[in-house]
Structures are given as C-alpha cells and as structure tokens.
Amino acid sequence: MSKETVLKFLAKAAEDKRLIAQLQGTATQNELVDVANEAGYDFSSEHVDQALKALKEQPGFFGELAEAVLHIFSPAQDNYPKTGVQPFAGDASRRY
C-alpha cells in the first residue's frame, strides 16, 4: 500500500510548486521522505525503493523519469534568450 502512496506523492509533487521547491533542497532519500511526511504522505525510504523498482519495470520509464526530473529540478524562470550567446555590446580594450 505504501508503494502506491509514494507514487501518489510523486504525482502530486510534479504539480505542486511548493513541493517542487522543497524537493529541490533535498539530497537524500530520507529528506524526500521527510518532505512527504510533512505534506501528509506516510511512507518510508524502503517504500521509495519499492516504488522505484516498480516504476523501472514499466515500459517507457526512463523517458518519463527524465521529464519528471527536468520538471522538478529546472529553474522556475527560464528567461534565457532563445538565440544563445548575445553579441558583445561594450567598448573594446585599447591595450591590445
């Protein structure tokens, strides 16, 4: 049952900006469990292992995992220009 709770939490975390912000500050599985427990989800790190094992066995898991990780750990504001590096707009040095 707790494996399903982990999956429910991860689904909720993917949609909740507050949970995303909290998860970005985690470094260990135990910290993830602490965030989930504070949010009202009751499971342990062993249940996280079980859920990850079940997810790995599903077809297309790694593509979906990559999308979820990018969504959770990407910056909230992506204001970078689409053209990449901008041209130099300052004055050239006269030493050279």
mmCIF file of N, CA and C in Angstrom:
data_model
loop_
_atom_site.group_PDB
_atom_site.id
_atom_site.type_symbol
_atom_site.label_atom_id
_atom_site.label_comp_id
_atom_site.label_asym_id
_atom_site.label_seq_id
_atom_site.Cartn_x
_atom_site.Cartn_y
_atom_site.Cartn_z
ATOM 1 N N MET A 1 0.819 -1.196 0.000
ATOM 2 C CA MET A 1 0.000 0.000 0.000
ATOM 3 C C MET A 1 0.861 1.257 0.000
ATOM 4 N N SER A 2 1.944 1.265 0.739
ATOM 5 C CA SER A 2 2.767 2.468 0.831
ATOM 6 C C SER A 2 3.500 2.757 -0.468
ATOM 7 N N LYS A 3 3.761 1.731 -1.273
ATOM 8 C CA LYS A 3 4.353 1.960 -2.584
ATOM 9 C C LYS A 3 3.433 2.867 -3.409
ATOM 10 N N GLU A 4 2.131 2.614 -3.319
ATOM 11 C CA GLU A 4 1.158 3.441 -4.025
ATOM 12 C C GLU A 4 1.132 4.864 -3.462
ATOM 13 N N THR A 5 1.365 4.987 -2.158
ATOM 14 C CA THR A 5 1.419 6.307 -1.528
ATOM 15 C C THR A 5 2.600 7.105 -2.068
ATOM 16 N N VAL A 6 3.731 6.436 -2.260
ATOM 17 C CA VAL A 6 4.902 7.095 -2.841
ATOM 18 C C VAL A 6 4.563 7.611 -4.234
ATOM 19 N N LEU A 7 3.919 6.780 -5.036
ATOM 20 C CA LEU A 7 3.569 7.181 -6.396
ATOM 21 C C LEU A 7 2.581 8.343 -6.391
ATOM 22 N N LYS A 8 1.628 8.332 -5.461
ATOM 23 C CA LYS A 8 0.684 9.443 -5.348
ATOM 24 C C LYS A 8 1.409 10.731 -4.969
ATOM 25 N N PHE A 9 2.364 10.612 -4.034
ATOM 26 C CA PHE A 9 3.127 11.788 -3.633
ATOM 27 C C PHE A 9 3.931 12.345 -4.796
ATOM 28 N N LEU A 10 4.599 11.489 -5.549
ATOM 29 C CA LEU A 10 5.404 11.958 -6.674
ATOM 30 C C LEU A 10 4.533 12.629 -7.734
ATOM 31 N N ALA A 11 3.342 12.080 -7.965
ATOM 32 C CA ALA A 11 2.415 12.697 -8.916
ATOM 33 C C ALA A 11 1.978 14.075 -8.420
ATOM 34 N N LYS A 12 1.680 14.174 -7.136
ATOM 35 C CA LYS A 12 1.271 15.459 -6.547
ATOM 36 C C LYS A 12 2.432 16.454 -6.590
ATOM 37 N N ALA A 13 3.646 15.973 -6.286
ATOM 38 C CA ALA A 13 4.818 16.839 -6.254
ATOM 39 C C ALA A 13 5.117 17.421 -7.634
ATOM 40 N N ALA A 14 4.818 16.689 -8.679
ATOM 41 C CA ALA A 14 5.074 17.180 -10.030
ATOM 42 C C ALA A 14 4.177 18.358 -10.387
ATOM 43 N N GLU A 15 3.062 18.522 -9.666
ATOM 44 C CA GLU A 15 2.109 19.588 -9.964
ATOM 45 C C GLU A 15 2.119 20.728 -8.946
ATOM 46 N N ASP A 16 2.744 20.521 -7.808
ATOM 47 C CA ASP A 16 2.693 21.475 -6.700
ATOM 48 C C ASP A 16 4.012 22.251 -6.611
ATOM 49 N N LYS A 17 3.972 23.548 -6.881
ATOM 50 C CA LYS A 17 5.184 24.364 -6.889
ATOM 51 C C LYS A 17 5.859 24.407 -5.524
ATOM 52 N N ARG A 18 5.077 24.373 -4.465
ATOM 53 C CA ARG A 18 5.657 24.389 -3.112
ATOM 54 C C ARG A 18 6.455 23.111 -2.859
ATOM 55 N N LEU A 19 5.881 21.960 -3.256
ATOM 56 C CA LEU A 19 6.587 20.688 -3.076
ATOM 57 C C LEU A 19 7.816 20.616 -3.970
ATOM 58 N N ILE A 20 7.708 21.145 -5.180
ATOM 59 C CA ILE A 20 8.865 21.165 -6.076
ATOM 60 C C ILE A 20 10.008 21.942 -5.428
ATOM 61 N N ALA A 21 9.690 23.097 -4.858
ATOM 62 C CA ALA A 21 10.715 23.914 -4.207
ATOM 63 C C ALA A 21 11.350 23.167 -3.037
ATOM 64 N N GLN A 22 10.531 22.473 -2.263
ATOM 65 C CA GLN A 22 11.069 21.715 -1.128
ATOM 66 C C GLN A 22 11.933 20.555 -1.610
ATOM 67 N N LEU A 23 11.511 19.867 -2.654
ATOM 68 C CA LEU A 23 12.269 18.726 -3.154
ATOM 69 C C LEU A 23 13.588 19.144 -3.784
ATOM 70 N N GLN A 24 13.647 20.346 -4.326
ATOM 71 C CA GLN A 24 14.894 20.823 -4.900
ATOM 72 C C GLN A 24 15.971 20.972 -3.830
ATOM 73 N N GLY A 25 15.569 21.126 -2.588
ATOM 74 C CA GLY A 25 16.522 21.256 -1.495
ATOM 75 C C GLY A 25 16.923 19.931 -0.864
ATOM 76 N N THR A 26 16.385 18.819 -1.367
ATOM 77 C CA THR A 26 16.715 17.521 -0.781
ATOM 78 C C THR A 26 17.934 16.913 -1.458
ATOM 79 N N ALA A 27 18.701 16.159 -0.671
ATOM 80 C CA ALA A 27 19.883 15.494 -1.206
ATOM 81 C C ALA A 27 19.839 13.986 -0.987
ATOM 82 N N THR A 28 18.957 13.537 -0.108
ATOM 83 C CA THR A 28 18.902 12.113 0.193
ATOM 84 C C THR A 28 17.456 11.619 0.139
ATOM 85 N N GLN A 29 17.337 10.314 0.090
ATOM 86 C CA GLN A 29 16.019 9.694 0.089
ATOM 87 C C GLN A 29 15.282 9.981 1.398
ATOM 88 N N ASN A 30 16.013 10.011 2.494
ATOM 89 C CA ASN A 30 15.391 10.305 3.787
ATOM 90 C C ASN A 30 14.828 11.720 3.829
ATOM 91 N N GLU A 31 15.509 12.670 3.195
ATOM 92 C CA GLU A 31 14.991 14.036 3.128
ATOM 93 C C GLU A 31 13.715 14.083 2.291
ATOM 94 N N LEU A 32 13.664 13.304 1.208
ATOM 95 C CA LEU A 32 12.449 13.205 0.400
ATOM 96 C C LEU A 32 11.301 12.672 1.241
ATOM 97 N N VAL A 33 11.582 11.647 2.032
ATOM 98 C CA VAL A 33 10.558 11.063 2.907
ATOM 99 C C VAL A 33 10.085 12.095 3.926
ATOM 100 N N ASP A 34 10.998 12.885 4.468
ATOM 101 C CA ASP A 34 10.614 13.924 5.439
ATOM 102 C C ASP A 34 9.676 14.954 4.810
ATOM 103 N N VAL A 35 9.985 15.373 3.581
ATOM 104 C CA VAL A 35 9.118 16.329 2.874
ATOM 105 C C VAL A 35 7.743 15.721 2.668
ATOM 106 N N ALA A 36 7.712 14.458 2.251
ATOM 107 C CA ALA A 36 6.436 13.779 2.008
ATOM 108 C C ALA A 36 5.641 13.626 3.293
ATOM 109 N N ASN A 37 6.302 13.255 4.369
ATOM 110 C CA ASN A 37 5.612 13.098 5.653
ATOM 111 C C ASN A 37 5.025 14.418 6.127
ATOM 112 N N GLU A 38 5.751 15.522 5.945
ATOM 113 C CA GLU A 38 5.241 16.842 6.318
ATOM 114 C C GLU A 38 4.017 17.217 5.485
ATOM 115 N N ALA A 39 3.963 16.706 4.251
ATOM 116 C CA ALA A 39 2.840 17.008 3.360
ATOM 117 C C ALA A 39 1.658 16.061 3.588
ATOM 118 N N GLY A 40 1.806 15.134 4.559
ATOM 119 C CA GLY A 40 0.696 14.248 4.888
ATOM 120 C C GLY A 40 0.736 12.884 4.231
ATOM 121 N N TYR A 41 1.843 12.529 3.612
ATOM 122 C CA TYR A 41 2.006 11.214 2.982
ATOM 123 C C TYR A 41 2.851 10.353 3.902
ATOM 124 N N ASP A 42 2.352 9.167 4.227
ATOM 125 C CA ASP A 42 3.017 8.304 5.200
ATOM 126 C C ASP A 42 3.694 7.137 4.494
ATOM 127 N N PHE A 43 5.028 7.235 4.334
ATOM 128 C CA PHE A 43 5.823 6.133 3.804
ATOM 129 C C PHE A 43 7.268 6.289 4.246
ATOM 130 N N SER A 44 8.057 5.248 4.035
ATOM 131 C CA SER A 44 9.454 5.247 4.454
ATOM 132 C C SER A 44 10.358 5.136 3.229
ATOM 133 N N SER A 45 11.668 5.218 3.450
ATOM 134 C CA SER A 45 12.615 5.113 2.341
ATOM 135 C C SER A 45 12.568 3.732 1.694
ATOM 136 N N GLU A 46 12.204 2.699 2.464
ATOM 137 C CA GLU A 46 12.060 1.355 1.884
ATOM 138 C C GLU A 46 10.910 1.332 0.877
ATOM 139 N N HIS A 47 9.855 2.071 1.168
ATOM 140 C CA HIS A 47 8.724 2.151 0.250
ATOM 141 C C HIS A 47 9.113 2.900 -1.024
ATOM 142 N N VAL A 48 10.003 3.889 -0.889
ATOM 143 C CA VAL A 48 10.501 4.604 -2.069
ATOM 144 C C VAL A 48 11.261 3.623 -2.963
ATOM 145 N N ASP A 49 12.098 2.784 -2.354
ATOM 146 C CA ASP A 49 12.829 1.771 -3.127
ATOM 147 C C ASP A 49 11.868 0.847 -3.872
ATOM 148 N N GLN A 50 10.814 0.411 -3.196
ATOM 149 C CA GLN A 50 9.823 -0.470 -3.829
ATOM 150 C C GLN A 50 9.132 0.231 -4.991
ATOM 151 N N ALA A 51 8.788 1.490 -4.807
ATOM 152 C CA ALA A 51 8.108 2.237 -5.867
ATOM 153 C C ALA A 51 9.029 2.438 -7.064
ATOM 154 N N LEU A 52 10.296 2.759 -6.805
ATOM 155 C CA LEU A 52 11.239 2.943 -7.904
ATOM 156 C C LEU A 52 11.462 1.642 -8.668
ATOM 157 N N LYS A 53 11.523 0.537 -7.949
ATOM 158 C CA LYS A 53 11.684 -0.764 -8.612
ATOM 159 C C LYS A 53 10.482 -1.047 -9.509
ATOM 160 N N ALA A 54 9.285 -0.767 -9.021
ATOM 161 C CA ALA A 54 8.070 -0.999 -9.818
ATOM 162 C C ALA A 54 8.048 -0.084 -11.039
ATOM 163 N N LEU A 55 8.469 1.155 -10.865
ATOM 164 C CA LEU A 55 8.498 2.097 -11.986
ATOM 165 C C LEU A 55 9.501 1.672 -13.051
ATOM 166 N N LYS A 56 10.656 1.184 -12.619
ATOM 167 C CA LYS A 56 11.691 0.766 -13.562
ATOM 168 C C LYS A 56 11.219 -0.373 -14.455
ATOM 169 N N GLU A 57 10.308 -1.176 -13.953
ATOM 170 C CA GLU A 57 9.817 -2.322 -14.711
ATOM 171 C C GLU A 57 8.777 -1.927 -15.758
ATOM 172 N N GLN A 58 8.267 -0.700 -15.695
ATOM 173 C CA GLN A 58 7.264 -0.255 -16.652
ATOM 174 C C GLN A 58 7.932 0.205 -17.942
ATOM 175 N N PRO A 59 7.331 -0.103 -19.098
ATOM 176 C CA PRO A 59 7.882 0.374 -20.368
ATOM 177 C C PRO A 59 7.851 1.903 -20.430
ATOM 178 N N GLY A 60 8.888 2.493 -20.979
ATOM 179 C CA GLY A 60 8.955 3.939 -21.117
ATOM 180 C C GLY A 60 9.319 4.666 -19.848
ATOM 181 N N PHE A 61 9.755 3.925 -18.844
ATOM 182 C CA PHE A 61 10.043 4.519 -17.538
ATOM 183 C C PHE A 61 11.108 5.605 -17.616
ATOM 184 N N PHE A 62 12.206 5.332 -18.296
ATOM 185 C CA PHE A 62 13.328 6.271 -18.254
ATOM 186 C C PHE A 62 13.016 7.584 -18.954
ATOM 187 N N GLY A 63 12.239 7.566 -20.013
ATOM 188 C CA GLY A 63 11.832 8.815 -20.661
ATOM 189 C C GLY A 63 10.950 9.650 -19.757
ATOM 190 N N GLU A 64 9.991 9.005 -19.114
ATOM 191 C CA GLU A 64 9.104 9.716 -18.190
ATOM 192 C C GLU A 64 9.864 10.216 -16.972
ATOM 193 N N LEU A 65 10.817 9.412 -16.506
ATOM 194 C CA LEU A 65 11.627 9.830 -15.359
ATOM 195 C C LEU A 65 12.442 11.066 -15.709
ATOM 196 N N ALA A 66 13.036 11.066 -16.879
ATOM 197 C CA ALA A 66 13.837 12.221 -17.290
ATOM 198 C C ALA A 66 12.977 13.472 -17.357
ATOM 199 N N GLU A 67 11.771 13.360 -17.904
ATOM 200 C CA GLU A 67 10.867 14.509 -17.963
ATOM 201 C C GLU A 67 10.509 15.004 -16.571
ATOM 202 N N ALA A 68 10.219 14.082 -15.660
ATOM 203 C CA ALA A 68 9.847 14.468 -14.296
ATOM 204 C C ALA A 68 11.006 15.142 -13.578
ATOM 205 N N VAL A 69 12.203 14.590 -13.720
ATOM 206 C CA VAL A 69 13.379 15.176 -13.070
ATOM 207 C C VAL A 69 13.643 16.568 -13.618
ATOM 208 N N LEU A 70 13.552 16.722 -14.930
ATOM 209 C CA LEU A 70 13.751 18.045 -15.521
ATOM 210 C C LEU A 70 12.707 19.033 -15.030
ATOM 211 N N HIS A 71 11.480 18.579 -14.903
ATOM 212 C CA HIS A 71 10.413 19.470 -14.432
ATOM 213 C C HIS A 71 10.639 19.896 -12.982
ATOM 214 N N ILE A 72 11.011 18.947 -12.141
ATOM 215 C CA ILE A 72 11.179 19.245 -10.719
ATOM 216 C C ILE A 72 12.426 20.082 -10.467
ATOM 217 N N PHE A 73 13.523 19.779 -11.143
ATOM 218 C CA PHE A 73 14.789 20.412 -10.814
ATOM 219 C C PHE A 73 15.208 21.515 -11.775
ATOM 220 N N SER A 74 14.368 21.895 -12.712
ATOM 221 C CA SER A 74 14.670 23.008 -13.614
ATOM 222 C C SER A 74 14.358 24.323 -12.913
ATOM 223 N N PRO A 75 15.019 25.400 -13.353
ATOM 224 C CA PRO A 75 14.695 26.694 -12.739
ATOM 225 C C PRO A 75 13.246 27.073 -13.003
ATOM 226 N N ALA A 76 12.659 27.788 -12.061
ATOM 227 C CA ALA A 76 11.264 28.187 -12.203
ATOM 228 C C ALA A 76 11.095 29.214 -13.315
ATOM 229 N N GLN A 77 12.075 30.068 -13.505
ATOM 230 C CA GLN A 77 12.024 31.086 -14.552
ATOM 231 C C GLN A 77 13.136 30.822 -15.551
ATOM 232 N N ASP A 78 12.777 30.583 -16.793
ATOM 233 C CA ASP A 78 13.762 30.370 -17.839
ATOM 234 C C ASP A 78 13.719 31.575 -18.769
ATOM 235 N N ASN A 79 14.448 32.611 -18.389
ATOM 236 C CA ASN A 79 14.440 33.859 -19.154
ATOM 237 C C ASN A 79 15.645 33.978 -20.078
ATOM 238 N N TYR A 80 16.287 32.871 -20.385
ATOM 239 C CA TYR A 80 17.448 32.920 -21.256
ATOM 240 C C TYR A 80 17.010 33.217 -22.683
ATOM 241 N N PRO A 81 17.787 33.985 -23.425
ATOM 242 C CA PRO A 81 17.400 34.277 -24.805
ATOM 243 C C PRO A 81 17.455 33.017 -25.661
ATOM 244 N N LYS A 82 16.567 32.919 -26.611
ATOM 245 C CA LYS A 82 16.495 31.736 -27.463
ATOM 246 C C LYS A 82 17.660 31.666 -28.441
ATOM 247 N N THR A 83 18.367 32.770 -28.645
ATOM 248 C CA THR A 83 19.462 32.787 -29.615
ATOM 249 C C THR A 83 20.782 32.344 -29.025
ATOM 250 N N GLY A 84 20.848 32.094 -27.761
ATOM 251 C CA GLY A 84 22.094 31.657 -27.144
ATOM 252 C C GLY A 84 22.920 32.843 -26.692
ATOM 253 N N VAL A 85 24.198 32.845 -27.027
ATOM 254 C CA VAL A 85 25.119 33.884 -26.584
ATOM 255 C C VAL A 85 24.801 35.194 -27.300
ATOM 256 N N GLN A 86 24.783 36.259 -26.538
ATOM 257 C CA GLN A 86 24.494 37.564 -27.103
ATOM 258 C C GLN A 86 25.797 38.224 -27.566
ATOM 259 N N PRO A 87 25.739 39.056 -28.600
ATOM 260 C CA PRO A 87 26.959 39.724 -29.075
ATOM 261 C C PRO A 87 27.487 40.708 -28.041
ATOM 262 N N PHE A 88 28.784 40.946 -28.101
ATOM 263 C CA PHE A 88 29.427 41.890 -27.198
ATOM 264 C C PHE A 88 28.939 43.293 -27.493
ATOM 265 N N ALA A 89 28.531 44.030 -26.482
ATOM 266 C CA ALA A 89 27.968 45.359 -26.700
ATOM 267 C C ALA A 89 28.786 46.454 -26.011
ATOM 268 N N GLY A 90 29.928 46.092 -25.435
ATOM 269 C CA GLY A 90 30.732 47.087 -24.711
ATOM 270 C C GLY A 90 31.832 47.659 -25.576
ATOM 271 N N ASP A 91 32.711 48.422 -24.950
ATOM 272 C CA ASP A 91 33.865 49.004 -25.652
ATOM 273 C C ASP A 91 35.020 48.016 -25.625
ATOM 274 N N ALA A 92 35.733 47.943 -26.718
ATOM 275 C CA ALA A 92 36.903 47.062 -26.811
ATOM 276 C C ALA A 92 38.047 47.658 -26.006
ATOM 277 N N SER A 93 38.879 46.821 -25.461
ATOM 278 C CA SER A 93 40.038 47.259 -24.717
ATOM 279 C C SER A 93 41.056 47.877 -25.677
ATOM 280 N N ARG A 94 41.681 48.950 -25.281
ATOM 281 C CA ARG A 94 42.667 49.626 -26.152
ATOM 282 C C ARG A 94 44.072 49.087 -25.910
ATOM 283 N N ARG A 95 44.236 48.182 -24.946
ATOM 284 C CA ARG A 95 45.578 47.659 -24.651
ATOM 285 C C ARG A 95 46.068 46.743 -25.756
ATOM 286 N N TYR A 96 45.214 46.098 -26.503
ATOM 287 C CA TYR A 96 45.670 45.099 -27.473
ATOM 288 C C TYR A 96 45.489 45.556 -28.859
#
